[in-house]
Amino acid sequence: MNNSRFAISLHILTLLERAKGELLSSEFMAGSININPVLVRKELSNLRNHGFVDSKEGKNGGSYLSKSAKEINLADIYKAVKQNNLLGISKNTPNPQCSVGKQMNTHLNNLYNSTEQALVKELSSQTLADFSNHFD
Amino acid sequence: MNNSRFAISLHILTLLERAKGELLSSEFMAGSININPVLVRKELSNLRNHGFVDSKEGKNGGSYLSKSAKEINLADIYKAVKQNNLLGISKNTPNPQCSVGKQMNTHLNNLYNSTEQALVKELSSQTLADFSNHFD
DNA sequence: CATTCTGTAACTAAAATTATTACAGTACAA
DNA sequence: TTGTACTGTAATAATTTTAGTTACAGAATG
């Protein structure tokens, strides 16, 4: 994960948790994160698909948490956002004619899987509510 | 880490381990990894700075492991290669006028530190020798 | 002293990420 | 019933990051 989607999603969810059910507009959240509102809406779309938030269209619309922050742990957010391999593998096409190259991706994937498990385990120890409580 | 430097470094070190002291040229290694030889030399430069390998210049030159593969664990390699934060934070400049935005990076960094610790712990359980032994 | 390497710098190309523009659709409220 | 303020999403542009290439000085060999 090279992009900042995890940070953006966590920021959004933290804002929504602290809004205590009040609807927040994408523009407001974009102002807090300091990014473009369209990116917030895209990220909200993903969070909505994963059941974390709901949105209301139209005037005075906005988004809100659709489940308790205690029921969302940080690993859930990570999984909802993740697309690449943790340690990066954007281009990785070793030479199949080389005995090492041929087997590299298999062993690399095994390694990536176990490291990701460790990461997920660590992240799952904290809920969104816990994270949000760190803020004043 | 969004790039594939970890995979490249691990591939290089695996090749060198299996070469059992024989010098390998950057061009040979580039062939196995299927990338440009200059990238291999750049990565070797970093690995050299971290004391994992040494290189011999000139004709019949090349690189070799400068310490036992049993003394290099995968977390060492990760640390030698790492530059960004694990979960991505390329652009992250939240609004300091927002009470949440203002504190976000502090809490995000705490989180990143603990997840990275978990990752490093997992990686450190395997040495380069272990990894290399998985290959036929 | 020609050859084959390394070590780097400089530059180019490609890919990924982020930002912007545009606009249809929805809901509210005067 | 119509203007306003939102969402949702597509299309595109700009920016940043990553990877590849070219070029060449310097080192070791035979």
Tab-separated table of C-alpha atoms (C1' of nucleotides) in Angstrom:
chain	number	residue	atom	x	y	z
A	1	MET	CA	0.000	0.000	0.000
A	2	ASN	CA	1.855	3.006	-1.225
A	3	ASN	CA	-0.980	5.440	-1.365
A	4	SER	CA	-2.571	7.096	1.587
A	5	ARG	CA	-5.962	5.487	1.412
A	6	PHE	CA	-5.669	3.880	4.818
A	7	ALA	CA	-4.862	7.221	6.413
A	8	ILE	CA	-7.692	8.911	4.555
A	9	SER	CA	-10.242	6.282	5.509
A	10	LEU	CA	-9.179	6.299	9.121
A	11	HIS	CA	-9.338	10.086	9.168
A	12	ILE	CA	-12.837	10.048	7.712
A	13	LEU	CA	-14.051	7.430	10.151
A	14	THR	CA	-12.525	9.284	13.082
A	15	LEU	CA	-14.272	12.474	12.072
A	16	LEU	CA	-17.567	10.633	11.729
A	17	GLU	CA	-17.170	8.903	15.056
A	18	ARG	CA	-16.541	12.184	16.795
A	19	ALA	CA	-19.482	13.811	15.019
A	20	LYS	CA	-21.717	11.464	17.014
A	21	GLY	CA	-24.227	10.852	14.282
A	22	GLU	CA	-24.289	14.362	12.891
A	23	LEU	CA	-23.914	14.331	9.116
A	24	LEU	CA	-20.616	15.567	7.742
A	25	SER	CA	-20.216	16.724	4.166
A	26	SER	CA	-17.403	15.534	1.959
A	27	GLU	CA	-16.243	19.105	1.666
A	28	PHE	CA	-15.944	19.499	5.420
A	29	MET	CA	-13.982	16.288	5.752
A	30	ALA	CA	-11.787	17.191	2.805
A	31	GLY	CA	-10.968	20.399	4.635
A	32	SER	CA	-9.807	18.494	7.687
A	33	ILE	CA	-7.770	16.004	5.697
A	34	ASN	CA	-6.592	18.673	3.297
A	35	ILE	CA	-7.370	16.816	0.121
A	36	ASN	CA	-9.863	17.094	-2.690
A	37	PRO	CA	-13.544	16.450	-1.802
A	38	VAL	CA	-13.891	14.039	-4.698
A	39	LEU	CA	-11.269	11.798	-3.143
A	40	VAL	CA	-13.247	11.802	0.072
A	41	ARG	CA	-16.389	10.832	-1.791
A	42	LYS	CA	-14.544	8.015	-3.540
A	43	GLU	CA	-13.250	6.768	-0.246
A	44	LEU	CA	-16.717	7.076	1.274
A	45	SER	CA	-18.030	4.983	-1.567
A	46	ASN	CA	-15.666	2.213	-0.595
A	47	LEU	CA	-16.438	2.557	3.102
A	48	ARG	CA	-20.130	2.417	2.275
A	49	ASN	CA	-19.645	-0.767	0.274
A	50	HIS	CA	-17.992	-2.261	3.317
A	51	GLY	CA	-20.860	-1.276	5.566
A	52	PHE	CA	-19.003	1.201	7.731
A	53	VAL	CA	-20.871	4.341	6.733
A	54	ASP	CA	-24.021	5.552	5.086
A	55	SER	CA	-24.662	8.749	3.224
A	56	LYS	CA	-27.620	10.934	2.632
A	57	GLU	CA	-27.878	12.721	-0.668
A	58	GLY	CA	-29.283	16.134	-1.346
A	59	LYS	CA	-29.293	19.365	0.594
A	60	ASN	CA	-28.085	19.035	4.178
A	61	GLY	CA	-26.838	15.613	3.207
A	62	GLY	CA	-23.611	14.010	4.301
A	63	SER	CA	-22.266	10.835	5.821
A	64	TYR	CA	-22.426	9.077	9.167
A	65	LEU	CA	-21.177	5.878	10.750
A	66	SER	CA	-23.592	3.057	10.085
A	67	LYS	CA	-22.282	0.849	12.869
A	68	SER	CA	-20.781	1.406	16.259
A	69	ALA	CA	-17.154	2.447	16.332
A	70	LYS	CA	-16.626	-0.353	18.826
A	71	GLU	CA	-17.581	-2.840	16.157
A	72	ILE	CA	-15.031	-1.603	13.657
A	73	ASN	CA	-11.451	-2.554	14.278
A	74	LEU	CA	-8.518	-1.116	12.432
A	75	ALA	CA	-7.801	-4.351	10.629
A	76	ASP	CA	-11.275	-4.172	9.108
A	77	ILE	CA	-10.395	-0.761	7.731
A	78	TYR	CA	-7.064	-1.995	6.467
A	79	LYS	CA	-8.723	-4.879	4.659
A	80	ALA	CA	-11.348	-2.604	3.157
A	81	VAL	CA	-8.668	-0.397	1.704
A	82	LYS	CA	-5.901	-2.788	0.823
A	83	GLN	CA	-5.187	-3.654	-2.754
A	84	ASN	CA	-1.498	-4.353	-3.160
A	85	ASN	CA	0.821	-6.559	-1.297
A	86	LEU	CA	2.169	-5.116	1.878
A	87	LEU	CA	5.811	-5.093	0.945
A	88	GLY	CA	5.323	-3.956	-2.619
A	89	ILE	CA	5.439	-6.072	-5.695
A	90	SER	CA	4.213	-3.688	-8.369
A	91	LYS	CA	6.457	-5.182	-10.985
A	92	ASN	CA	7.794	-8.549	-10.139
A	93	THR	CA	8.274	-10.932	-13.008
A	94	PRO	CA	11.482	-12.833	-12.320
A	95	ASN	CA	13.088	-14.890	-15.012
A	96	PRO	CA	11.401	-18.320	-15.162
A	97	GLN	CA	14.523	-19.793	-16.734
A	98	CYS	CA	16.480	-19.076	-13.584
A	99	SER	CA	16.075	-21.690	-10.882
A	100	VAL	CA	15.874	-18.997	-8.217
A	101	GLY	CA	13.777	-16.575	-10.234
A	102	LYS	CA	11.333	-19.308	-11.100
A	103	GLN	CA	10.502	-19.978	-7.455
A	104	MET	CA	10.890	-16.473	-6.078
A	105	ASN	CA	7.277	-15.379	-6.223
A	106	THR	CA	6.025	-18.449	-4.457
A	107	HIS	CA	8.338	-17.923	-1.522
A	108	LEU	CA	7.818	-14.188	-1.537
A	109	ASN	CA	4.083	-14.631	-1.366
A	110	ASN	CA	4.388	-17.022	1.540
A	111	LEU	CA	6.479	-14.448	3.321
A	112	TYR	CA	4.066	-11.642	2.514
A	113	ASN	CA	1.154	-13.659	3.775
A	114	SER	CA	2.718	-14.326	7.121
A	115	THR	CA	3.823	-10.725	7.588
A	116	GLU	CA	0.405	-9.498	6.684
A	117	GLN	CA	-1.130	-11.816	9.205
A	118	ALA	CA	1.088	-10.285	11.854
A	119	LEU	CA	0.071	-6.814	10.778
A	120	VAL	CA	-3.617	-7.634	10.745
A	121	LYS	CA	-3.371	-9.202	14.160
A	122	GLU	CA	-1.784	-6.072	15.543
A	123	LEU	CA	-4.306	-3.775	13.896
A	124	SER	CA	-7.237	-5.845	15.046
A	125	SER	CA	-6.328	-5.175	18.654
A	126	GLN	CA	-7.620	-1.645	18.332
A	127	THR	CA	-11.127	-0.506	17.450
A	128	LEU	CA	-12.089	2.732	15.792
A	129	ALA	CA	-13.519	3.782	19.149
A	130	ASP	CA	-10.150	3.204	20.808
A	131	PHE	CA	-8.367	5.168	18.148
A	132	SER	CA	-10.826	8.014	18.280
A	133	ASN	CA	-10.529	8.208	22.048
A	134	HIS	CA	-6.929	9.242	21.749
A	135	PHE	CA	-8.067	12.603	20.462
A	136	ASP	CA	-8.797	15.445	22.850
B	1	MET	CA	6.981	0.826	0.853
B	2	ASN	CA	5.332	0.939	-2.487
B	3	ASN	CA	8.239	0.034	-4.660
B	4	SER	CA	9.718	-3.381	-4.980
B	5	ARG	CA	13.040	-2.719	-3.346
B	6	PHE	CA	12.497	-5.285	-0.626
B	7	ALA	CA	11.783	-7.978	-3.197
B	8	ILE	CA	14.790	-6.942	-5.246
B	9	SER	CA	17.140	-6.933	-2.275
B	10	LEU	CA	15.907	-10.262	-1.049
B	11	HIS	CA	16.269	-11.711	-4.521
B	12	ILE	CA	19.828	-10.424	-4.788
B	13	LEU	CA	20.778	-11.767	-1.387
B	14	THR	CA	19.204	-15.120	-2.133
B	15	LEU	CA	21.178	-15.405	-5.346
B	16	LEU	CA	24.383	-14.493	-3.537
B	17	GLU	CA	23.717	-16.956	-0.744
B	18	ARG	CA	23.182	-19.748	-3.189
B	19	ALA	CA	26.283	-18.775	-5.147
B	20	LYS	CA	28.282	-19.832	-2.089
B	21	GLY	CA	30.903	-17.128	-2.336
B	22	GLU	CA	31.222	-17.125	-6.090
B	23	LEU	CA	31.050	-13.598	-7.478
B	24	LEU	CA	27.897	-12.709	-9.366
B	25	SER	CA	27.753	-9.795	-11.780
B	26	SER	CA	24.983	-7.235	-11.689
B	27	GLU	CA	24.037	-8.249	-15.177
B	28	PHE	CA	23.572	-11.875	-14.195
B	29	MET	CA	21.428	-10.940	-11.220
B	30	ALA	CA	19.436	-8.486	-13.294
B	31	GLY	CA	18.702	-11.363	-15.648
B	32	SER	CA	17.282	-13.474	-12.834
B	33	ILE	CA	15.203	-10.638	-11.400
B	34	ASN	CA	14.292	-9.395	-14.843
B	35	ILE	CA	15.146	-5.753	-14.231
B	36	ASN	CA	17.794	-3.314	-15.356
B	37	PRO	CA	21.366	-3.998	-14.172
B	38	VAL	CA	21.753	-0.426	-12.980
B	39	LEU	CA	18.911	-0.960	-10.533
B	40	VAL	CA	20.719	-4.006	-9.212
B	41	ARG	CA	23.895	-2.001	-8.762
B	42	LYS	CA	21.980	0.717	-6.949
B	43	GLU	CA	20.466	-1.844	-4.656
B	44	LEU	CA	23.852	-3.461	-4.135
B	45	SER	CA	25.188	-0.075	-3.156
B	46	ASN	CA	22.628	0.100	-0.383
B	47	LEU	CA	23.231	-3.476	0.709
B	48	ARG	CA	26.950	-2.745	0.787
B	49	ASN	CA	26.373	0.307	2.970
B	50	HIS	CA	24.506	-1.926	5.364
B	51	GLY	CA	27.292	-4.445	5.491
B	52	PHE	CA	25.476	-7.329	3.840
B	53	VAL	CA	27.558	-7.611	0.703
B	54	ASP	CA	30.842	-6.611	-0.806
B	55	SER	CA	31.759	-6.084	-4.402
B	56	LYS	CA	34.874	-6.431	-6.424
B	57	GLU	CA	35.418	-4.019	-9.247
B	58	GLY	CA	37.051	-4.652	-12.567
B	59	LYS	CA	37.162	-7.628	-14.852
B	60	ASN	CA	35.750	-10.822	-13.351
B	61	GLY	CA	34.356	-8.654	-10.599
B	62	GLY	CA	30.976	-8.990	-8.951
B	63	SER	CA	29.373	-9.205	-5.562
B	64	TYR	CA	29.259	-11.659	-2.706
B	65	LEU	CA	27.761	-11.928	0.771
B	66	SER	CA	30.040	-10.344	3.312
B	67	LYS	CA	28.478	-12.081	6.282
B	68	SER	CA	26.849	-15.406	6.891
B	69	ALA	CA	23.288	-15.742	5.697
B	70	LYS	CA	22.492	-17.022	9.162
B	71	GLU	CA	23.438	-13.651	10.570
B	72	ILE	CA	21.083	-11.715	8.336
B	73	ASN	CA	17.432	-11.849	9.187
B	74	LEU	CA	14.660	-10.607	6.983
B	75	ALA	CA	13.889	-7.701	9.281
B	76	ASP	CA	17.435	-6.457	8.783
B	77	ILE	CA	16.804	-6.401	5.060
B	78	TYR	CA	13.481	-4.677	5.518
B	79	LYS	CA	15.086	-1.979	7.635
B	80	ALA	CA	17.892	-1.485	5.161
B	81	VAL	CA	15.407	-0.894	2.390
B	82	LYS	CA	12.586	0.896	4.098
B	83	GLN	CA	12.057	4.569	3.541
B	84	ASN	CA	8.379	5.308	3.824
B	85	ASN	CA	5.902	4.439	6.418
B	86	LEU	CA	4.432	1.001	6.148
B	87	LEU	CA	0.852	2.012	5.592
B	88	GLY	CA	1.592	4.879	3.258
B	89	ILE	CA	1.638	8.511	4.103
B	90	SER	CA	3.103	10.030	0.964
B	91	LYS	CA	1.025	13.152	1.217
B	92	ASN	CA	-0.463	13.685	4.604
B	93	THR	CA	-0.789	17.255	5.728
B	94	PRO	CA	-4.076	17.496	7.578
B	95	ASN	CA	-5.551	20.843	8.426
B	96	PRO	CA	-3.955	22.163	11.637
B	97	GLN	CA	-7.003	24.316	12.257
B	98	CYS	CA	-9.149	21.245	12.669
B	99	SER	CA	-8.991	19.667	16.121
B	100	VAL	CA	-8.894	16.205	14.609
B	101	GLY	CA	-6.633	17.081	11.709
B	102	LYS	CA	-4.199	18.732	14.060
B	103	GLN	CA	-3.648	15.564	16.052
B	104	MET	CA	-4.025	13.020	13.284
B	105	ASN	CA	-0.399	12.553	12.393
B	106	THR	CA	0.651	11.991	15.985
B	107	HIS	CA	-1.838	9.198	16.446
B	108	LEU	CA	-1.231	7.806	12.997
B	109	ASN	CA	2.478	7.623	13.680
B	110	ASN	CA	1.900	5.825	16.947
B	111	LEU	CA	-0.214	3.331	15.113
B	112	TYR	CA	2.314	2.926	12.341
B	113	ASN	CA	5.075	2.356	14.831
B	114	SER	CA	3.253	-0.429	16.599
B	115	THR	CA	2.242	-2.139	13.374
B	116	GLU	CA	5.753	-1.888	12.084
B	117	GLN	CA	7.046	-3.452	15.259
B	118	ALA	CA	4.714	-6.375	14.687
B	119	LEU	CA	5.939	-6.695	11.132
B	120	VAL	CA	9.585	-6.502	12.115
B	121	LYS	CA	9.071	-9.099	14.796
B	122	GLU	CA	7.554	-11.466	12.282
B	123	LEU	CA	10.273	-10.851	9.709
B	124	SER	CA	13.033	-11.255	12.235
B	125	SER	CA	11.970	-14.817	12.896
B	126	GLN	CA	13.450	-15.859	9.576
B	127	THR	CA	17.046	-15.539	8.439
B	128	LEU	CA	18.272	-15.230	4.900
B	129	ALA	CA	19.585	-18.768	5.256
B	130	ASP	CA	16.108	-19.985	6.178
B	131	PHE	CA	14.574	-18.209	3.249
B	132	SER	CA	17.173	-19.455	0.834
B	133	ASN	CA	16.700	-23.010	2.017
B	134	HIS	CA	13.167	-23.002	0.707
B	135	PHE	CA	14.540	-23.078	-2.805
B	136	ASP	CA	15.299	-26.377	-4.524
C	1	DC	C1'	46.409	-1.982	-22.969
C	2	DA	C1'	42.063	-4.047	-24.454
C	3	DT	C1'	38.435	-6.070	-22.003
C	4	DT	C1'	35.019	-6.569	-18.538
C	5	DC	C1'	33.448	-5.359	-14.713
C	6	DT	C1'	31.624	-1.651	-10.855
C	7	DG	C1'	29.840	2.941	-9.370
C	8	DT	C1'	27.246	6.895	-10.278
C	9	DA	C1'	25.118	10.703	-12.332
C	10	DA	C1'	21.905	12.450	-15.453
C	11	DC	C1'	18.112	11.854	-17.940
C	12	DT	C1'	13.892	9.595	-19.937
C	13	DA	C1'	9.859	6.745	-19.743
C	14	DA	C1'	6.197	4.648	-17.549
C	15	DA	C1'	3.120	3.918	-13.947
C	16	DA	C1'	0.677	5.186	-9.957
C	17	DT	C1'	-1.405	8.604	-7.274
C	18	DT	C1'	-3.804	12.751	-6.527
C	19	DA	C1'	-6.413	16.668	-8.147
C	20	DT	C1'	-9.744	18.845	-10.993
C	21	DT	C1'	-13.687	19.594	-13.845
C	22	DA	C1'	-18.091	18.498	-15.066
C	23	DC	C1'	-22.545	17.236	-14.494
C	24	DA	C1'	-26.655	14.224	-13.469
C	25	DG	C1'	-29.448	13.081	-9.596
C	26	DT	C1'	-31.437	13.782	-4.875
C	27	DA	C1'	-33.409	16.248	-0.999
C	28	DC	C1'	-34.716	20.190	1.299
C	29	DA	C1'	-36.859	24.510	2.122
C	30	DA	C1'	-38.597	28.832	0.953
D	1	DT	C1'	-41.747	24.546	-8.092
D	2	DT	C1'	-37.625	26.194	-8.030
D	3	DG	C1'	-33.118	27.599	-6.263
D	4	DT	C1'	-29.661	25.686	-3.383
D	5	DA	C1'	-26.634	22.374	-1.425
D	6	DC	C1'	-25.470	18.212	-1.311
D	7	DT	C1'	-23.904	13.132	-3.283
D	8	DG	C1'	-22.117	9.976	-6.945
D	9	DT	C1'	-19.341	9.155	-10.574
D	10	DA	C1'	-16.912	9.588	-14.936
D	11	DA	C1'	-13.393	11.631	-17.491
D	12	DT	C1'	-9.338	13.889	-17.649
D	13	DA	C1'	-5.212	16.397	-16.172
D	14	DA	C1'	-1.376	17.199	-13.160
D	15	DT	C1'	1.899	15.574	-10.143
D	16	DT	C1'	4.788	12.369	-7.972
D	17	DT	C1'	7.022	8.096	-7.708
D	18	DT	C1'	9.203	4.294	-9.676
D	19	DA	C1'	11.742	2.002	-13.185
D	20	DG	C1'	14.636	2.066	-17.170
D	21	DT	C1'	18.330	3.882	-20.013
D	22	DT	C1'	22.456	6.060	-21.472
D	23	DA	C1'	26.843	7.476	-20.566
D	24	DC	C1'	31.145	7.316	-18.813
D	25	DA	C1'	35.004	7.355	-15.310
D	26	DG	C1'	37.612	4.121	-12.729
D	27	DA	C1'	39.253	-0.586	-11.257
D	28	DA	C1'	41.086	-5.198	-11.972
D	29	DT	C1'	42.502	-8.779	-14.997
D	30	DG	C1'	45.094	-11.226	-18.389
